[in-house]
Amino acid sequence: MSLGRVKTMQYFNILSLILFCLSCYWLVVHTDNPNGALTVVNTDDEDLSDATIEVEEENLDSKNVFYPTNEWQTIKPGQTIPRGLHIRLNLKTGQKEAKLMEGDDGMKYWKHGNKQGMVNTDRKLFTKEELKKALKSFKATKIDQDPTLSLGKEKQDKQKFRTMDELKEVLKDMNMDVKTDLQVIRGLLDKYRHMNVKLEDKLSILEDLEYYLHQIDNAVNFADMGGMEDLVKDLNASDSQIRSEVVLVLGTALQSNPKVQVKAIDSGVIQHLMRMVAVETSHTVQSRVLYALSSLVRHFPYAQKRFLELGGLTTLKNLFQKPSDKLKVKIVTLLNDLLLEQHYAEKHGDVKEKHQKEKYLQYKKIPLLEILKEQVTTCRQTFVSAHKSLQEIKSEYEALSEKDTDDSYYRDLFHSVDRLLKNLNMVGNEHSSNKDEL
């Protein structure tokens, strides 16, 4: 009986030893669990002892924390990822992977819902000093901000940026000097009207006005202030520099600006420009007068009608006799554009839109083509002298166009010269027949 008791006690001791070993193993395994995460729950007190520390046990829900290393690891579904990691998508597996940035170590912070946590990337355990330091970091830094922001960097940022009071002072000073375009133009016009203004100052004012009047609204405001009348007075200035700058300002203000064009007609600008283009001796001033005249009459049927009534084509014909090729190109370009305007208006004159129909009726009152035909004799004499040269050019372009297989450049030039020669011959024949009838 005693022998049985001894054996029973032996079995009991062995069983107890086995259970003790299993308990130790379970404690060791769960203490080294890499998926456990230290969590700090915020409190309102400043004392670090009031912070609550929780250990999140391993589970498969969204509270799992990803522990980064220097090697790429797969991010499991639902894992919370600490900030500042290098993350990529593995195109072979289709899974997200993450690792530490180069040279990165130390604490990594994460946030999931109302809970905040940190991961020690150097080792899985925290020493007492590391834990105190981590708790201080949680108190000093918001998790939504970059946790790597040091106090030194904060001081640098404060030095870099101005305070609100400093910004208000700067803006206050700026508002004292900043003016609208309207105020600037009014100020320039007031200075220009001053009787004792020097030549250099006047030229400077005109240059500034030319810059501002490129904008349509500024040009309209300038005309409403009576600036057009002030400029017209100086079209007769004795100094050619003043005349040149005044005409340039006029051309800039008139360009593609119907309201200013109407003001100019009412101010008699077209009569002054017609006189200047006829009597001006400076080629520079003549070129700018032609620019202002073109800006006034383009897309303005009434101004074109007035231009013809004042003998505009005759003036241009006389100007064409001068040796300046630049002026000749401007004259031909202007006449071509005016003819194209009429052609476009006639082409769209039968549409139902009231605006297009009204424009067609206005252009129909302008006998531009008829007056041009009356000038055929003078123009034809100019081209007849170059008839032989045109024939030679036509032959050269015809030969080049036969080799022109990939590009139609020379072929188009050949057709242009050929069309010009045919038109000259046709117009010449019509003119001869009209003389015979008379």
Short mmCIF file of C-alpha atoms in Angstrom, two decimals:
data_model
loop_
_atom_site.label_atom_id
_atom_site.label_comp_id
_atom_site.label_asym_id
_atom_site.label_seq_id
_atom_site.Cartn_x
_atom_site.Cartn_y
_atom_site.Cartn_z
CA MET A 1 0.00 0.00 0.00
CA SER A 2 2.88 2.36 0.81
CA LEU A 3 4.56 1.34 -2.41
CA GLY A 4 1.46 2.49 -4.36
CA ARG A 5 1.45 5.76 -2.57
CA VAL A 6 5.09 6.36 -3.48
CA LYS A 7 4.43 5.69 -7.12
CA THR A 8 1.41 7.98 -7.05
CA MET A 9 3.48 10.78 -5.58
CA GLN A 10 6.15 10.25 -8.22
CA TYR A 11 3.56 10.48 -11.01
CA PHE A 12 2.13 13.62 -9.43
CA ASN A 13 5.54 15.28 -9.21
CA ILE A 14 6.34 14.42 -12.84
CA LEU A 15 2.98 15.79 -13.99
CA SER A 16 3.52 18.99 -12.00
CA LEU A 17 6.98 19.43 -13.56
CA ILE A 18 5.54 18.98 -17.05
CA LEU A 19 2.78 21.55 -16.37
CA PHE A 20 5.37 23.98 -14.98
CA CYS A 21 7.53 23.62 -18.11
CA LEU A 22 4.51 24.16 -20.36
CA SER A 23 3.58 27.30 -18.42
CA CYS A 24 7.12 28.68 -18.75
CA TYR A 25 7.14 27.98 -22.46
CA TRP A 26 3.76 29.73 -22.93
CA LEU A 27 5.03 32.81 -21.03
CA VAL A 28 8.23 32.97 -23.08
CA VAL A 29 6.40 32.64 -26.39
CA HIS A 30 3.85 35.35 -25.57
CA THR A 31 6.44 37.70 -24.13
CA ASP A 32 8.46 37.65 -27.39
CA ASN A 33 5.39 37.91 -29.59
CA PRO A 34 6.37 40.33 -32.41
CA ASN A 35 2.79 41.19 -33.07
CA GLY A 36 2.18 42.76 -29.69
CA ALA A 37 2.05 46.56 -29.74
CA LEU A 38 2.56 49.09 -26.98
CA THR A 39 -0.41 51.46 -26.96
CA VAL A 40 -0.66 54.77 -25.12
CA VAL A 41 -4.16 56.07 -24.38
CA ASN A 42 -4.21 59.89 -24.08
CA THR A 43 -5.32 61.52 -20.85
CA ASP A 44 -5.97 65.16 -20.07
CA ASP A 45 -3.40 65.32 -17.27
CA GLU A 46 0.14 66.44 -17.93
CA ASP A 47 1.65 63.95 -15.46
CA LEU A 48 3.21 61.05 -17.35
CA SER A 49 2.14 58.64 -14.67
CA ASP A 50 -1.48 59.15 -15.69
CA ALA A 51 -0.87 57.74 -19.20
CA THR A 52 -2.45 54.34 -19.64
CA ILE A 53 -0.33 51.63 -21.25
CA GLU A 54 -2.01 48.72 -22.97
CA VAL A 55 -0.57 45.75 -24.83
CA GLU A 56 -2.52 44.73 -27.91
CA GLU A 57 -2.43 40.97 -28.22
CA GLU A 58 -2.08 39.24 -31.55
CA ASN A 59 -5.30 39.12 -33.55
CA LEU A 60 -6.42 39.32 -37.15
CA ASP A 61 -8.49 42.52 -36.98
CA SER A 62 -7.52 46.10 -37.99
CA LYS A 63 -5.63 46.68 -34.72
CA ASN A 64 -2.61 44.64 -35.85
CA VAL A 65 0.52 46.72 -36.16
CA PHE A 66 3.11 46.25 -38.91
CA TYR A 67 6.65 45.88 -37.51
CA PRO A 68 9.13 47.21 -40.10
CA THR A 69 12.67 46.01 -40.70
CA ASN A 70 15.35 46.78 -43.28
CA GLU A 71 13.90 44.05 -45.53
CA TRP A 72 10.72 44.15 -47.59
CA GLN A 73 7.78 42.54 -45.76
CA THR A 74 4.22 41.94 -46.90
CA ILE A 75 1.60 44.15 -45.24
CA LYS A 76 -1.25 41.95 -44.08
CA PRO A 77 -4.86 43.07 -44.55
CA GLY A 78 -6.02 45.31 -41.72
CA GLN A 79 -2.57 46.02 -40.33
CA THR A 80 -1.84 49.52 -39.02
CA ILE A 81 1.26 50.94 -40.71
CA PRO A 82 3.62 53.26 -38.78
CA ARG A 83 4.54 56.59 -40.38
CA GLY A 84 7.69 57.23 -42.42
CA LEU A 85 8.11 53.81 -44.09
CA HIS A 86 9.08 52.98 -47.65
CA ILE A 87 5.98 51.35 -49.18
CA ARG A 88 5.68 49.68 -52.57
CA LEU A 89 3.30 47.47 -54.54
CA ASN A 90 4.82 44.15 -55.57
CA LEU A 91 3.72 43.74 -59.19
CA LYS A 92 4.41 40.00 -59.12
CA THR A 93 2.30 39.19 -56.06
CA GLY A 94 -0.04 42.18 -56.17
CA GLN A 95 0.52 42.80 -52.45
CA LYS A 96 1.76 45.87 -50.61
CA GLU A 97 5.18 45.67 -49.00
CA ALA A 98 7.03 48.00 -46.65
CA LYS A 99 10.41 48.46 -45.00
CA LEU A 100 12.41 51.09 -43.14
CA MET A 101 13.89 53.97 -45.09
CA GLU A 102 17.63 53.89 -45.67
CA GLY A 103 19.45 54.76 -42.45
CA ASP A 104 16.19 54.91 -40.50
CA ASP A 105 15.82 53.39 -37.04
CA GLY A 106 14.39 54.15 -33.61
CA MET A 107 10.74 54.76 -32.77
CA LYS A 108 7.94 54.63 -35.31
CA TYR A 109 4.52 56.01 -34.46
CA TRP A 110 1.10 54.83 -35.57
CA LYS A 111 -2.51 55.79 -35.00
CA HIS A 112 -5.65 53.69 -35.29
CA GLY A 113 -8.93 55.29 -34.33
CA ASN A 114 -8.61 56.86 -30.90
CA LYS A 115 -5.51 54.84 -30.03
CA GLN A 116 -1.91 55.77 -30.62
CA GLY A 117 1.09 53.51 -30.54
CA MET A 118 4.78 53.15 -31.27
CA VAL A 119 7.12 50.51 -32.51
CA ASN A 120 10.76 50.09 -31.51
CA THR A 121 12.50 49.13 -34.76
CA ASP A 122 15.81 48.40 -33.02
CA ARG A 123 14.39 45.56 -30.92
CA LYS A 124 11.02 44.26 -29.86
CA LEU A 125 11.33 45.22 -26.18
CA PHE A 126 11.40 48.63 -24.48
CA THR A 127 13.73 49.44 -21.63
CA LYS A 128 12.47 51.58 -18.76
CA GLU A 129 14.31 54.66 -20.05
CA GLU A 130 13.04 54.12 -23.62
CA LEU A 131 9.51 53.82 -22.31
CA LYS A 132 9.79 57.10 -20.40
CA LYS A 133 11.25 58.83 -23.46
CA ALA A 134 8.48 57.45 -25.66
CA LEU A 135 5.78 58.66 -23.25
CA LYS A 136 7.33 62.14 -23.20
CA SER A 137 7.33 62.16 -27.00
CA PHE A 138 3.62 61.38 -27.04
CA LYS A 139 2.95 64.31 -24.72
CA ALA A 140 5.13 66.74 -26.66
CA THR A 141 4.12 65.82 -30.23
CA LYS A 142 0.72 65.37 -31.85
CA ILE A 143 0.40 62.13 -33.77
CA ASP A 144 -1.14 63.96 -36.77
CA GLN A 145 2.02 66.00 -37.16
CA ASP A 146 5.41 64.79 -38.29
CA PRO A 147 6.87 63.19 -35.14
CA THR A 148 10.40 63.87 -36.39
CA LEU A 149 9.83 67.62 -36.01
CA SER A 150 12.34 68.76 -33.42
CA LEU A 151 12.27 71.86 -31.27
CA GLY A 152 15.22 73.22 -33.22
CA LYS A 153 13.31 72.95 -36.47
CA GLU A 154 10.32 74.68 -34.90
CA LYS A 155 12.55 77.59 -33.92
CA GLN A 156 13.93 77.78 -37.47
CA ASP A 157 10.39 77.88 -38.89
CA LYS A 158 9.43 80.69 -36.50
CA GLN A 159 12.44 82.68 -37.68
CA LYS A 160 11.68 81.97 -41.33
CA PHE A 161 8.04 83.13 -41.30
CA ARG A 162 6.75 86.51 -40.19
CA THR A 163 4.15 87.00 -37.53
CA MET A 164 0.65 88.15 -38.39
CA ASP A 165 1.34 91.64 -37.04
CA GLU A 166 4.44 91.94 -39.23
CA LEU A 167 2.47 90.84 -42.29
CA LYS A 168 -0.24 93.40 -41.55
CA GLU A 169 2.34 96.16 -41.42
CA VAL A 170 3.84 95.10 -44.76
CA LEU A 171 0.44 94.88 -46.44
CA LYS A 172 -0.51 98.24 -45.01
CA ASP A 173 2.56 99.82 -46.58
CA MET A 174 1.84 98.10 -49.90
CA ASN A 175 -1.75 99.31 -49.99
CA MET A 176 -0.52 102.88 -49.69
CA ASP A 177 1.49 102.55 -52.91
CA VAL A 178 -0.63 100.20 -55.03
CA LYS A 179 -2.90 101.91 -57.56
CA THR A 180 -5.38 100.62 -60.07
CA ASP A 181 -4.79 101.04 -63.80
CA LEU A 182 -7.54 103.65 -63.86
CA GLN A 183 -5.76 105.73 -61.22
CA VAL A 184 -2.44 105.41 -63.01
CA ILE A 185 -3.93 106.49 -66.36
CA ARG A 186 -5.70 109.44 -64.74
CA GLY A 187 -2.45 110.51 -63.12
CA LEU A 188 -0.51 110.21 -66.38
CA LEU A 189 -3.17 112.21 -68.23
CA ASP A 190 -3.11 114.96 -65.59
CA LYS A 191 0.66 115.23 -65.92
CA TYR A 192 0.41 115.25 -69.73
CA ARG A 193 -2.04 118.15 -69.64
CA HIS A 194 0.34 120.27 -67.60
CA MET A 195 1.53 123.25 -69.68
CA ASN A 196 5.11 123.23 -68.37
CA VAL A 197 5.86 119.52 -68.83
CA LYS A 198 9.31 118.90 -70.32
CA LEU A 199 9.87 117.07 -73.62
CA GLU A 200 11.56 114.08 -71.94
CA ASP A 201 8.75 113.79 -69.39
CA LYS A 202 6.11 114.02 -72.10
CA LEU A 203 7.76 111.24 -74.11
CA SER A 204 7.96 109.12 -70.95
CA ILE A 205 4.25 109.69 -70.23
CA LEU A 206 3.31 108.70 -73.80
CA GLU A 207 5.42 105.54 -73.50
CA ASP A 208 3.63 104.59 -70.26
CA LEU A 209 0.24 105.29 -71.80
CA GLU A 210 1.05 103.09 -74.78
CA TYR A 211 1.79 100.25 -72.36
CA TYR A 212 -1.45 100.62 -70.40
CA LEU A 213 -3.76 101.20 -73.40
CA HIS A 214 -3.07 97.76 -74.85
CA GLN A 215 -5.82 96.58 -72.50
CA ILE A 216 -9.24 97.29 -73.98
CA ASP A 217 -10.86 98.51 -70.74
CA ASN A 218 -7.98 100.89 -70.07
CA ALA A 219 -8.29 102.35 -73.57
CA VAL A 220 -12.04 102.89 -73.10
CA ASN A 221 -11.45 104.63 -69.76
CA PHE A 222 -8.78 106.78 -71.36
CA ALA A 223 -11.21 107.87 -74.10
CA ASP A 224 -13.94 108.58 -71.53
CA MET A 225 -11.52 110.90 -69.69
CA GLY A 226 -11.13 112.97 -72.86
CA GLY A 227 -7.66 111.65 -73.58
CA MET A 228 -8.38 111.31 -77.29
CA GLU A 229 -8.80 115.08 -77.66
CA ASP A 230 -5.51 115.70 -75.84
CA LEU A 231 -3.65 113.40 -78.23
CA VAL A 232 -5.26 114.97 -81.31
CA LYS A 233 -3.86 118.37 -80.29
CA ASP A 234 -0.31 117.01 -80.41
CA LEU A 235 -0.69 115.49 -83.88
CA ASN A 236 0.42 118.95 -85.03
CA ALA A 237 3.37 119.11 -82.62
CA SER A 238 6.56 120.60 -84.06
CA ASP A 239 8.74 117.82 -82.62
CA SER A 240 8.64 114.63 -84.72
CA GLN A 241 9.28 112.48 -81.62
CA ILE A 242 6.07 113.73 -80.02
CA ARG A 243 4.08 113.17 -83.23
CA SER A 244 5.49 109.67 -83.56
CA GLU A 245 4.69 108.66 -79.97
CA VAL A 246 1.21 110.23 -80.09
CA VAL A 247 0.31 108.30 -83.24
CA LEU A 248 1.61 105.07 -81.70
CA VAL A 249 -0.54 105.58 -78.59
CA LEU A 250 -3.57 106.26 -80.82
CA GLY A 251 -2.97 103.09 -82.83
CA THR A 252 -2.65 101.02 -79.67
CA ALA A 253 -5.86 102.40 -78.16
CA LEU A 254 -7.84 101.96 -81.41
CA GLN A 255 -6.79 98.40 -82.21
CA SER A 256 -9.78 96.01 -82.05
CA ASN A 257 -11.65 98.40 -79.76
CA PRO A 258 -15.02 99.50 -81.23
CA LYS A 259 -15.87 101.94 -78.42
CA VAL A 260 -12.61 103.82 -78.84
CA GLN A 261 -12.98 103.74 -82.63
CA VAL A 262 -16.33 105.54 -82.33
CA LYS A 263 -14.80 108.10 -79.95
CA ALA A 264 -11.99 108.67 -82.44
CA ILE A 265 -14.41 109.34 -85.29
CA ASP A 266 -16.30 111.82 -83.11
CA SER A 267 -13.00 113.52 -82.23
CA GLY A 268 -12.03 113.94 -85.89
CA VAL A 269 -9.01 111.63 -85.64
CA ILE A 270 -9.45 110.22 -89.15
CA GLN A 271 -9.14 113.65 -90.81
CA HIS A 272 -5.90 114.38 -88.92
CA LEU A 273 -4.44 110.97 -89.78
CA MET A 274 -5.31 111.41 -93.48
CA ARG A 275 -3.58 114.79 -93.51
CA MET A 276 -0.50 113.44 -91.70
CA VAL A 277 -0.06 110.44 -94.01
CA ALA A 278 -0.07 112.84 -96.98
CA VAL A 279 2.29 115.55 -95.70
CA GLU A 280 4.53 113.78 -93.17
CA THR A 281 8.17 113.67 -94.23
CA SER A 282 9.51 111.20 -91.63
CA HIS A 283 9.23 107.58 -92.78
CA THR A 284 8.99 106.40 -89.15
CA VAL A 285 6.07 108.73 -88.43
CA GLN A 286 4.39 107.80 -91.73
CA SER A 287 4.63 104.12 -90.87
CA ARG A 288 3.04 104.71 -87.46
CA VAL A 289 0.33 106.94 -88.97
CA LEU A 290 -0.54 104.10 -91.33
CA TYR A 291 -0.67 101.74 -88.34
CA ALA A 292 -3.09 104.07 -86.49
CA LEU A 293 -5.21 104.50 -89.64
CA SER A 294 -5.40 100.73 -90.11
CA SER A 295 -6.43 100.25 -86.46
CA LEU A 296 -9.20 102.83 -86.93
CA VAL A 297 -10.81 101.45 -90.12
CA ARG A 298 -10.47 97.69 -89.61
CA HIS A 299 -13.84 96.03 -88.82
CA PHE A 300 -15.48 99.46 -88.74
CA PRO A 301 -17.58 99.99 -91.91
CA TYR A 302 -18.47 103.60 -91.13
CA ALA A 303 -14.80 104.54 -90.73
CA GLN A 304 -13.99 102.79 -94.03
CA LYS A 305 -16.72 104.79 -95.75
CA ARG A 306 -15.33 108.05 -94.31
CA PHE A 307 -11.84 106.99 -95.37
CA LEU A 308 -12.96 106.60 -98.99
CA GLU A 309 -14.97 109.84 -98.92
CA LEU A 310 -11.86 111.76 -97.79
CA GLY A 311 -9.85 110.39 -100.72
CA GLY A 312 -8.08 107.68 -98.76
CA LEU A 313 -7.23 105.51 -101.78
CA THR A 314 -5.72 108.43 -103.65
CA THR A 315 -3.59 109.24 -100.60
CA LEU A 316 -2.44 105.63 -100.38
CA LYS A 317 -1.65 105.59 -104.11
CA ASN A 318 0.58 108.64 -103.71
CA LEU A 319 2.23 107.06 -100.70
CA PHE A 320 2.83 103.90 -102.73
CA GLN A 321 5.05 105.86 -105.11
CA LYS A 322 7.59 106.45 -102.36
CA PRO A 323 10.62 104.16 -102.23
CA SER A 324 9.85 102.61 -98.84
CA ASP A 325 9.07 98.91 -99.30
CA LYS A 326 7.84 98.71 -95.71
CA LEU A 327 5.10 101.25 -96.44
CA LYS A 328 4.13 99.45 -99.64
CA VAL A 329 3.70 96.16 -97.79
CA LYS A 330 1.53 97.85 -95.15
CA ILE A 331 -0.65 99.49 -97.81
CA VAL A 332 -1.20 96.25 -99.73
CA THR A 333 -1.91 94.36 -96.51
CA LEU A 334 -4.47 96.94 -95.41
CA LEU A 335 -6.33 96.92 -98.73
CA ASN A 336 -6.30 93.12 -98.85
CA ASP A 337 -7.75 92.91 -95.33
CA LEU A 338 -10.51 95.40 -96.15
CA LEU A 339 -11.49 93.40 -99.25
CA LEU A 340 -11.54 90.18 -97.20
CA GLU A 341 -13.83 91.83 -94.64
CA GLN A 342 -16.30 92.73 -97.39
CA HIS A 343 -16.09 89.25 -98.89
CA TYR A 344 -16.79 87.63 -95.52
CA ALA A 345 -19.74 89.97 -94.89
CA GLU A 346 -21.25 89.15 -98.30
CA LYS A 347 -20.72 85.44 -97.76
CA HIS A 348 -22.62 85.47 -94.45
CA GLY A 349 -25.10 88.22 -95.36
CA ASP A 350 -28.00 85.83 -95.98
CA VAL A 351 -27.95 84.24 -92.53
CA LYS A 352 -30.80 84.81 -90.11
CA GLU A 353 -28.64 86.50 -87.47
CA LYS A 354 -29.55 90.17 -87.25
CA HIS A 355 -25.98 91.21 -86.42
CA GLN A 356 -24.50 89.60 -89.55
CA LYS A 357 -27.25 90.98 -91.76
CA GLU A 358 -26.73 94.50 -90.45
CA LYS A 359 -22.99 94.21 -91.01
CA TYR A 360 -23.57 93.07 -94.60
CA LEU A 361 -25.80 96.08 -95.28
CA GLN A 362 -23.11 98.42 -93.90
CA TYR A 363 -20.35 96.91 -96.03
CA LYS A 364 -22.57 97.04 -99.08
CA LYS A 365 -22.49 100.85 -98.88
CA ILE A 366 -18.69 100.90 -99.21
CA PRO A 367 -17.62 101.10 -102.89
CA LEU A 368 -14.09 99.89 -102.18
CA LEU A 369 -13.78 97.48 -105.10
CA GLU A 370 -15.21 99.97 -107.59
CA ILE A 371 -12.73 102.68 -106.56
CA LEU A 372 -9.88 100.19 -106.70
CA LYS A 373 -10.76 99.36 -110.29
CA GLU A 374 -10.44 103.03 -111.15
CA GLN A 375 -6.84 102.87 -109.98
CA VAL A 376 -6.06 99.89 -112.27
CA THR A 377 -4.13 101.93 -114.83
CA THR A 378 -1.62 103.23 -112.30
CA CYS A 379 -1.24 99.87 -110.59
CA ARG A 380 -0.99 97.99 -113.86
CA GLN A 381 1.85 100.22 -115.06
CA THR A 382 3.81 99.23 -111.97
CA PHE A 383 3.31 95.53 -112.66
CA VAL A 384 3.85 95.78 -116.41
CA SER A 385 7.42 96.91 -115.82
CA ALA A 386 7.95 93.67 -113.90
CA HIS A 387 6.06 91.49 -116.40
CA LYS A 388 9.23 89.97 -117.87
CA SER A 389 10.60 89.15 -114.41
CA LEU A 390 7.30 87.56 -113.43
CA GLN A 391 7.39 85.35 -116.52
CA GLU A 392 10.91 84.19 -115.66
CA ILE A 393 9.91 83.45 -112.07
CA LYS A 394 6.88 81.54 -113.32
CA SER A 395 9.08 79.33 -115.52
CA GLU A 396 11.50 78.62 -112.66
CA TYR A 397 8.72 77.70 -110.26
CA GLU A 398 7.08 75.51 -112.89
CA ALA A 399 10.31 73.53 -113.32
CA LEU A 400 10.76 73.20 -109.55
CA SER A 401 7.15 72.17 -109.03
CA GLU A 402 7.64 69.15 -111.33
CA LYS A 403 10.31 67.87 -108.94
CA ASP A 404 8.23 68.87 -105.93
CA THR A 405 6.71 65.45 -105.17
CA ASP A 406 6.54 65.47 -101.37
CA ASP A 407 5.75 69.12 -100.75
CA SER A 408 3.53 71.57 -102.64
CA TYR A 409 5.62 74.64 -101.78
CA TYR A 410 6.92 75.43 -105.30
CA ARG A 411 3.70 74.27 -106.91
CA ASP A 412 1.71 76.78 -104.84
CA LEU A 413 4.18 79.55 -105.74
CA PHE A 414 3.87 78.70 -109.42
CA HIS A 415 0.06 78.89 -109.28
CA SER A 416 0.21 82.22 -107.43
CA VAL A 417 2.47 83.85 -110.05
CA ASP A 418 0.44 82.34 -112.88
CA ARG A 419 -2.79 83.68 -111.37
CA LEU A 420 -1.23 87.12 -110.97
CA LEU A 421 -0.18 87.26 -114.63
CA LYS A 422 -3.62 86.13 -115.81
CA ASN A 423 -5.37 88.75 -113.66
CA LEU A 424 -3.09 91.47 -115.01
CA ASN A 425 -3.82 90.47 -118.61
CA MET A 426 -7.56 90.22 -117.93
CA VAL A 427 -7.73 93.61 -116.19
CA GLY A 428 -5.66 95.16 -118.97
CA ASN A 429 -8.01 93.81 -121.65
CA GLU A 430 -11.08 95.07 -119.78
CA HIS A 431 -9.53 98.49 -119.41
CA SER A 432 -8.70 98.64 -123.11
CA SER A 433 -12.23 97.65 -124.12
CA ASN A 434 -13.70 100.30 -121.81
CA LYS A 435 -11.52 102.96 -123.44
CA ASP A 436 -12.63 101.83 -126.90
CA GLU A 437 -16.29 102.08 -125.87
CA LEU A 438 -15.75 105.62 -124.64
#
